[in-house]
Amino acid sequence: MSTTALGDGAAGFPGLEAAMDAAWPAPERQGLGPWVLRAAEGVTQRANSVWPQSAGAGEAELSGLLREARTWYRSRRLPLIFQVTATAEAAELNSFLDAQGFTTQSETLIMTRGPWDHARVAKPRPAVELASAPSAEWLALWWAVDGRGGEDALAIARTILEGCPAVYALARDSEGRPAAVGRLALPGTGPEARGGLYSMATSPEARRRGHGTAVLDALLTAGAERGLSGYWLLVTAANQGAQALYANAGFRESGRYVYRQERPKRQLTGC
């Protein structure tokens, strides 16, 4: 079976999907032919989805892989979800999932840019605190804005975050309260290393005051100081406000992906 890496160069730069996977690592993962099965007790879609790492499987092989993947996720009481990047190589898999009745949801833009020139930040920004690990305040704000679940789910999310080296940024408002946070994942090393921006969140009470922009600038500058050759970030297609913020920082759309979820089987009731 020949295989072609999905999105290899089609979404910004070669190896981007592997970098995205490393930046948000599922605590549990298993290879299944051209697929990678990922699980994190249901915390975040990415960490609980199949990554079709390569293409080339025919319908018969896809059917066998699907059966094994279904069993693996059912044993963990998780739905079967695929994360599929919009590439020509993914067309066969998408057609197969269509025929199996999988839904399409959570369309997400992949935005990328090259090196950051921190000298371009001319006007003053709110002060931003940087750290190599998420503080309790950082976690509390991020989870309050983007989290799904209680303390147990947050503990799993923290495991995901700390599974990849990163820089964590926190901006405070004029009263000293946490106003905005962000994370720069650093999955690679060397002259071609790139960083991924994740967990960008601003408190509802602190929006439109420059805190999110300050966090973004601080993380890009931190990357520049580490010699990063470029950056990527992920933003939902519906979030046009965030897209505008990132476009102002030089990010451009390089690709898209969606989640394909198996429809739950209806349980028969009555006589």
Short mmCIF file of C-alpha atoms in Angstrom, two decimals:
data_model
loop_
_atom_site.label_atom_id
_atom_site.label_comp_id
_atom_site.label_asym_id
_atom_site.label_seq_id
_atom_site.Cartn_x
_atom_site.Cartn_y
_atom_site.Cartn_z
CA MET A 1 0.00 0.00 0.00
CA SER A 2 1.42 3.39 -0.94
CA THR A 3 0.89 6.21 1.50
CA THR A 4 0.88 9.96 1.20
CA ALA A 5 1.16 12.20 4.24
CA LEU A 6 -2.00 14.24 4.62
CA GLY A 7 -1.33 17.93 4.44
CA ASP A 8 2.43 17.48 3.93
CA GLY A 9 3.22 20.99 2.77
CA ALA A 10 -0.38 21.64 1.76
CA ALA A 11 -1.19 23.38 5.03
CA GLY A 12 1.64 25.83 5.54
CA PHE A 13 4.83 23.77 5.72
CA PRO A 14 5.99 20.13 5.55
CA GLY A 15 5.25 18.21 8.72
CA LEU A 16 2.67 20.66 10.05
CA GLU A 17 0.15 17.98 10.98
CA ALA A 18 2.80 16.08 12.93
CA ALA A 19 3.75 19.30 14.72
CA MET A 20 0.09 19.95 15.54
CA ASP A 21 -0.22 16.43 16.95
CA ALA A 22 2.91 16.85 19.07
CA ALA A 23 1.77 20.24 20.36
CA TRP A 24 -1.47 18.78 21.78
CA PRO A 25 -0.47 15.22 22.72
CA ALA A 26 -3.12 12.73 23.74
CA PRO A 27 -2.14 10.82 26.90
CA GLU A 28 -3.17 7.58 25.21
CA ARG A 29 -2.38 6.76 21.59
CA GLN A 30 -2.04 3.70 19.41
CA GLY A 31 -1.00 3.20 15.81
CA LEU A 32 -3.46 1.39 13.54
CA GLY A 33 -1.97 1.07 10.07
CA PRO A 34 -2.05 4.57 8.52
CA TRP A 35 -4.10 5.94 11.43
CA VAL A 36 -3.21 7.13 14.93
CA LEU A 37 -5.89 6.53 17.57
CA ARG A 38 -5.86 9.15 20.33
CA ALA A 39 -7.75 9.27 23.63
CA ALA A 40 -7.87 11.56 26.65
CA GLU A 41 -11.04 10.52 28.51
CA GLY A 42 -13.11 12.81 26.29
CA VAL A 43 -11.21 16.03 27.06
CA THR A 44 -10.93 18.07 23.81
CA GLN A 45 -11.84 16.76 20.36
CA ARG A 46 -8.29 16.70 19.02
CA ALA A 47 -6.98 14.47 21.80
CA ASN A 48 -9.92 12.08 21.35
CA SER A 49 -9.90 11.64 17.59
CA VAL A 50 -8.35 9.50 14.89
CA TRP A 51 -5.53 11.18 13.01
CA PRO A 52 -5.35 9.66 9.51
CA GLN A 53 -1.61 10.12 9.28
CA SER A 54 -1.41 8.91 5.69
CA ALA A 55 -3.71 8.08 2.79
CA GLY A 56 -3.83 5.28 0.28
CA ALA A 57 -6.05 2.61 1.88
CA GLY A 58 -8.76 1.16 -0.35
CA GLU A 59 -12.36 0.64 0.69
CA ALA A 60 -11.83 -2.91 1.94
CA GLU A 61 -8.90 -1.88 4.11
CA LEU A 62 -10.76 1.20 5.36
CA SER A 63 -13.66 -1.01 6.44
CA GLY A 64 -11.32 -3.21 8.47
CA LEU A 65 -9.57 -0.24 10.03
CA LEU A 66 -12.90 1.34 10.91
CA ARG A 67 -14.04 -1.80 12.73
CA GLU A 68 -10.88 -1.89 14.81
CA ALA A 69 -11.03 1.84 15.57
CA ARG A 70 -14.67 1.56 16.59
CA THR A 71 -13.85 -1.24 19.02
CA TRP A 72 -10.93 0.74 20.48
CA TYR A 73 -13.02 3.84 21.17
CA ARG A 74 -16.04 1.90 22.42
CA SER A 75 -13.84 0.15 24.99
CA ARG A 76 -13.06 3.64 26.31
CA ARG A 77 -16.68 4.81 26.14
CA LEU A 78 -15.76 7.44 23.56
CA PRO A 79 -17.41 8.35 20.26
CA LEU A 80 -15.53 7.57 17.05
CA ILE A 81 -14.27 10.88 15.63
CA PHE A 82 -11.80 11.60 12.82
CA GLN A 83 -9.81 14.81 12.41
CA VAL A 84 -9.49 15.21 8.63
CA THR A 85 -7.49 17.94 6.90
CA ALA A 86 -8.92 19.26 3.63
CA THR A 87 -6.43 17.84 1.13
CA ALA A 88 -6.78 15.95 -2.13
CA GLU A 89 -5.30 12.89 -0.42
CA ALA A 90 -8.17 12.88 2.10
CA ALA A 91 -10.90 12.69 -0.58
CA GLU A 92 -11.13 8.89 -0.50
CA LEU A 93 -11.42 8.81 3.28
CA ASN A 94 -14.04 11.56 3.28
CA SER A 95 -16.11 9.71 0.67
CA PHE A 96 -15.87 6.55 2.74
CA LEU A 97 -16.96 8.36 5.91
CA ASP A 98 -19.82 10.00 4.00
CA ALA A 99 -21.06 6.56 2.98
CA GLN A 100 -20.83 5.44 6.60
CA GLY A 101 -23.02 8.35 7.72
CA PHE A 102 -20.37 10.32 9.61
CA THR A 103 -21.28 13.93 10.38
CA THR A 104 -19.05 16.93 9.63
CA GLN A 105 -18.51 19.49 12.38
CA SER A 106 -16.17 22.10 13.89
CA GLU A 107 -14.56 23.40 10.68
CA THR A 108 -11.25 24.95 11.70
CA LEU A 109 -8.78 27.20 9.87
CA ILE A 110 -5.05 26.52 10.01
CA MET A 111 -3.28 29.88 9.87
CA THR A 112 0.48 30.28 9.50
CA ARG A 113 3.11 32.97 9.25
CA GLY A 114 6.90 33.21 8.98
CA PRO A 115 9.41 34.60 11.50
CA TRP A 116 8.27 37.37 13.83
CA ASP A 117 10.03 40.74 13.89
CA HIS A 118 9.37 41.89 17.44
CA ALA A 119 10.63 45.36 16.57
CA ARG A 120 7.35 45.93 14.73
CA VAL A 121 5.45 46.18 18.06
CA ALA A 122 5.57 49.97 18.31
CA LYS A 123 2.86 51.10 20.70
CA PRO A 124 2.83 50.13 24.39
CA ARG A 125 0.99 46.96 25.36
CA PRO A 126 -0.24 45.74 28.76
CA ALA A 127 2.50 43.90 30.64
CA VAL A 128 2.54 40.14 30.10
CA GLU A 129 3.95 37.48 32.43
CA LEU A 130 5.71 34.51 30.80
CA ALA A 131 6.36 31.09 32.32
CA SER A 132 7.38 27.59 31.25
CA ALA A 133 4.41 25.97 33.02
CA PRO A 134 0.76 26.96 33.47
CA SER A 135 0.07 28.63 36.81
CA ALA A 136 -3.14 28.10 38.77
CA GLU A 137 -4.35 31.53 37.60
CA TRP A 138 -3.52 30.72 33.98
CA LEU A 139 -5.41 27.43 34.13
CA ALA A 140 -8.40 28.97 35.91
CA LEU A 141 -8.89 31.67 33.28
CA TRP A 142 -8.35 29.39 30.30
CA TRP A 143 -10.70 26.75 31.66
CA ALA A 144 -13.36 29.32 32.57
CA VAL A 145 -13.39 30.55 28.95
CA ASP A 146 -12.74 27.38 26.93
CA GLY A 147 -13.06 24.45 29.33
CA ARG A 148 -15.65 21.70 29.29
CA GLY A 149 -16.02 19.80 32.55
CA GLY A 150 -14.93 19.94 36.16
CA GLU A 151 -11.68 19.49 38.06
CA ASP A 152 -11.05 15.96 36.78
CA ALA A 153 -11.32 17.14 33.18
CA LEU A 154 -9.03 20.10 33.93
CA ALA A 155 -6.42 17.73 35.35
CA ILE A 156 -6.44 15.76 32.09
CA ALA A 157 -6.24 18.99 30.09
CA ARG A 158 -3.21 20.01 32.13
CA THR A 159 -1.56 16.69 31.28
CA ILE A 160 -2.11 17.45 27.59
CA LEU A 161 -0.70 20.96 27.93
CA GLU A 162 2.40 19.82 29.78
CA GLY A 163 3.03 17.00 27.32
CA CYS A 164 4.87 19.46 25.06
CA PRO A 165 7.40 22.18 25.98
CA ALA A 166 5.70 25.57 25.84
CA VAL A 167 5.69 29.19 26.91
CA TYR A 168 2.63 30.37 28.86
CA ALA A 169 1.57 34.02 28.80
CA LEU A 170 -0.76 35.86 31.18
CA ALA A 171 -1.85 39.50 31.00
CA ARG A 172 -3.53 41.29 33.91
CA ASP A 173 -6.03 44.12 33.98
CA SER A 174 -5.54 47.41 35.82
CA GLU A 175 -6.70 45.78 39.06
CA GLY A 176 -4.17 42.97 38.77
CA ARG A 177 -6.71 40.31 37.84
CA PRO A 178 -5.92 37.76 35.10
CA ALA A 179 -7.34 39.18 31.85
CA ALA A 180 -5.96 37.04 29.01
CA VAL A 181 -3.82 33.96 28.51
CA GLY A 182 -2.14 32.06 25.70
CA ARG A 183 0.32 29.24 25.05
CA LEU A 184 3.16 28.86 22.54
CA ALA A 185 3.84 25.16 22.00
CA LEU A 186 7.43 24.29 21.09
CA PRO A 187 7.38 20.74 19.69
CA GLY A 188 10.48 21.06 17.52
CA THR A 189 14.13 22.04 17.73
CA GLY A 190 16.73 23.26 15.28
CA PRO A 191 16.85 26.05 12.70
CA GLU A 192 13.54 25.07 11.09
CA ALA A 193 11.61 24.80 14.37
CA ARG A 194 8.19 26.41 14.46
CA GLY A 195 5.79 27.18 17.27
CA GLY A 196 2.04 26.73 17.64
CA LEU A 197 -0.27 29.20 19.36
CA TYR A 198 -2.92 27.53 21.51
CA SER A 199 -5.33 28.29 24.36
CA MET A 200 -5.74 31.97 23.49
CA ALA A 201 -8.47 33.15 25.86
CA THR A 202 -9.62 36.50 27.24
CA SER A 203 -11.93 37.04 30.20
CA PRO A 204 -15.31 38.38 28.99
CA GLU A 205 -14.93 41.40 31.29
CA ALA A 206 -11.53 42.29 29.79
CA ARG A 207 -12.26 42.06 26.08
CA ARG A 208 -11.55 44.84 23.57
CA ARG A 209 -8.87 46.35 25.79
CA GLY A 210 -5.77 45.03 24.04
CA HIS A 211 -5.04 42.16 26.43
CA GLY A 212 -5.39 39.44 23.79
CA THR A 213 -3.15 41.35 21.39
CA ALA A 214 -0.58 41.82 24.16
CA VAL A 215 -0.51 38.08 24.83
CA LEU A 216 -0.18 37.34 21.12
CA ASP A 217 2.69 39.81 20.73
CA ALA A 218 4.46 38.46 23.81
CA LEU A 219 4.28 34.86 22.61
CA LEU A 220 5.45 35.73 19.10
CA THR A 221 8.33 37.69 20.60
CA ALA A 222 9.21 34.77 22.87
CA GLY A 223 9.33 32.60 19.77
CA ALA A 224 11.54 35.09 17.95
CA GLU A 225 13.96 35.08 20.88
CA ARG A 226 14.16 31.30 20.54
CA GLY A 227 14.87 31.55 16.81
CA LEU A 228 11.60 30.09 15.53
CA SER A 229 11.28 30.14 11.75
CA GLY A 230 7.49 30.39 11.77
CA TYR A 231 4.22 29.87 13.60
CA TRP A 232 0.83 28.27 13.21
CA LEU A 233 -2.47 28.56 15.02
CA LEU A 234 -5.93 27.03 14.81
CA VAL A 235 -9.17 29.03 14.86
CA THR A 236 -12.74 27.96 14.18
CA ALA A 237 -14.20 29.09 10.87
CA ALA A 238 -17.02 30.84 12.74
CA ASN A 239 -14.71 33.00 14.88
CA GLN A 240 -14.17 35.92 12.52
CA GLY A 241 -13.08 38.27 15.30
CA ALA A 242 -10.13 36.08 16.21
CA GLN A 243 -9.29 35.59 12.54
CA ALA A 244 -9.04 39.36 12.12
CA LEU A 245 -6.74 39.63 15.16
CA TYR A 246 -4.43 36.99 13.76
CA ALA A 247 -4.52 38.46 10.25
CA ASN A 248 -3.33 41.77 11.71
CA ALA A 249 -0.35 39.85 13.12
CA GLY A 250 0.53 38.52 9.68
CA PHE A 251 -1.17 35.12 9.80
CA ARG A 252 -2.80 33.78 6.64
CA GLU A 253 -5.04 30.78 6.08
CA SER A 254 -3.00 27.79 4.92
CA GLY A 255 -5.53 24.99 5.24
CA ARG A 256 -8.60 23.68 7.03
CA TYR A 257 -9.72 20.59 8.83
CA VAL A 258 -12.99 19.21 10.15
CA TYR A 259 -14.06 16.57 12.62
CA ARG A 260 -16.06 13.64 11.25
CA GLN A 261 -18.13 11.91 13.95
CA GLU A 262 -20.00 8.65 13.74
CA ARG A 263 -23.73 9.07 14.25
CA PRO A 264 -24.98 7.32 17.38
CA LYS A 265 -27.13 4.30 16.67
CA ARG A 266 -30.73 4.80 17.75
CA GLN A 267 -31.88 2.46 20.46
CA LEU A 268 -35.22 0.79 19.75
CA THR A 269 -37.83 1.40 22.42
CA GLY A 270 -41.30 0.17 23.15
CA CYS A 271 -42.80 -3.12 22.07
#
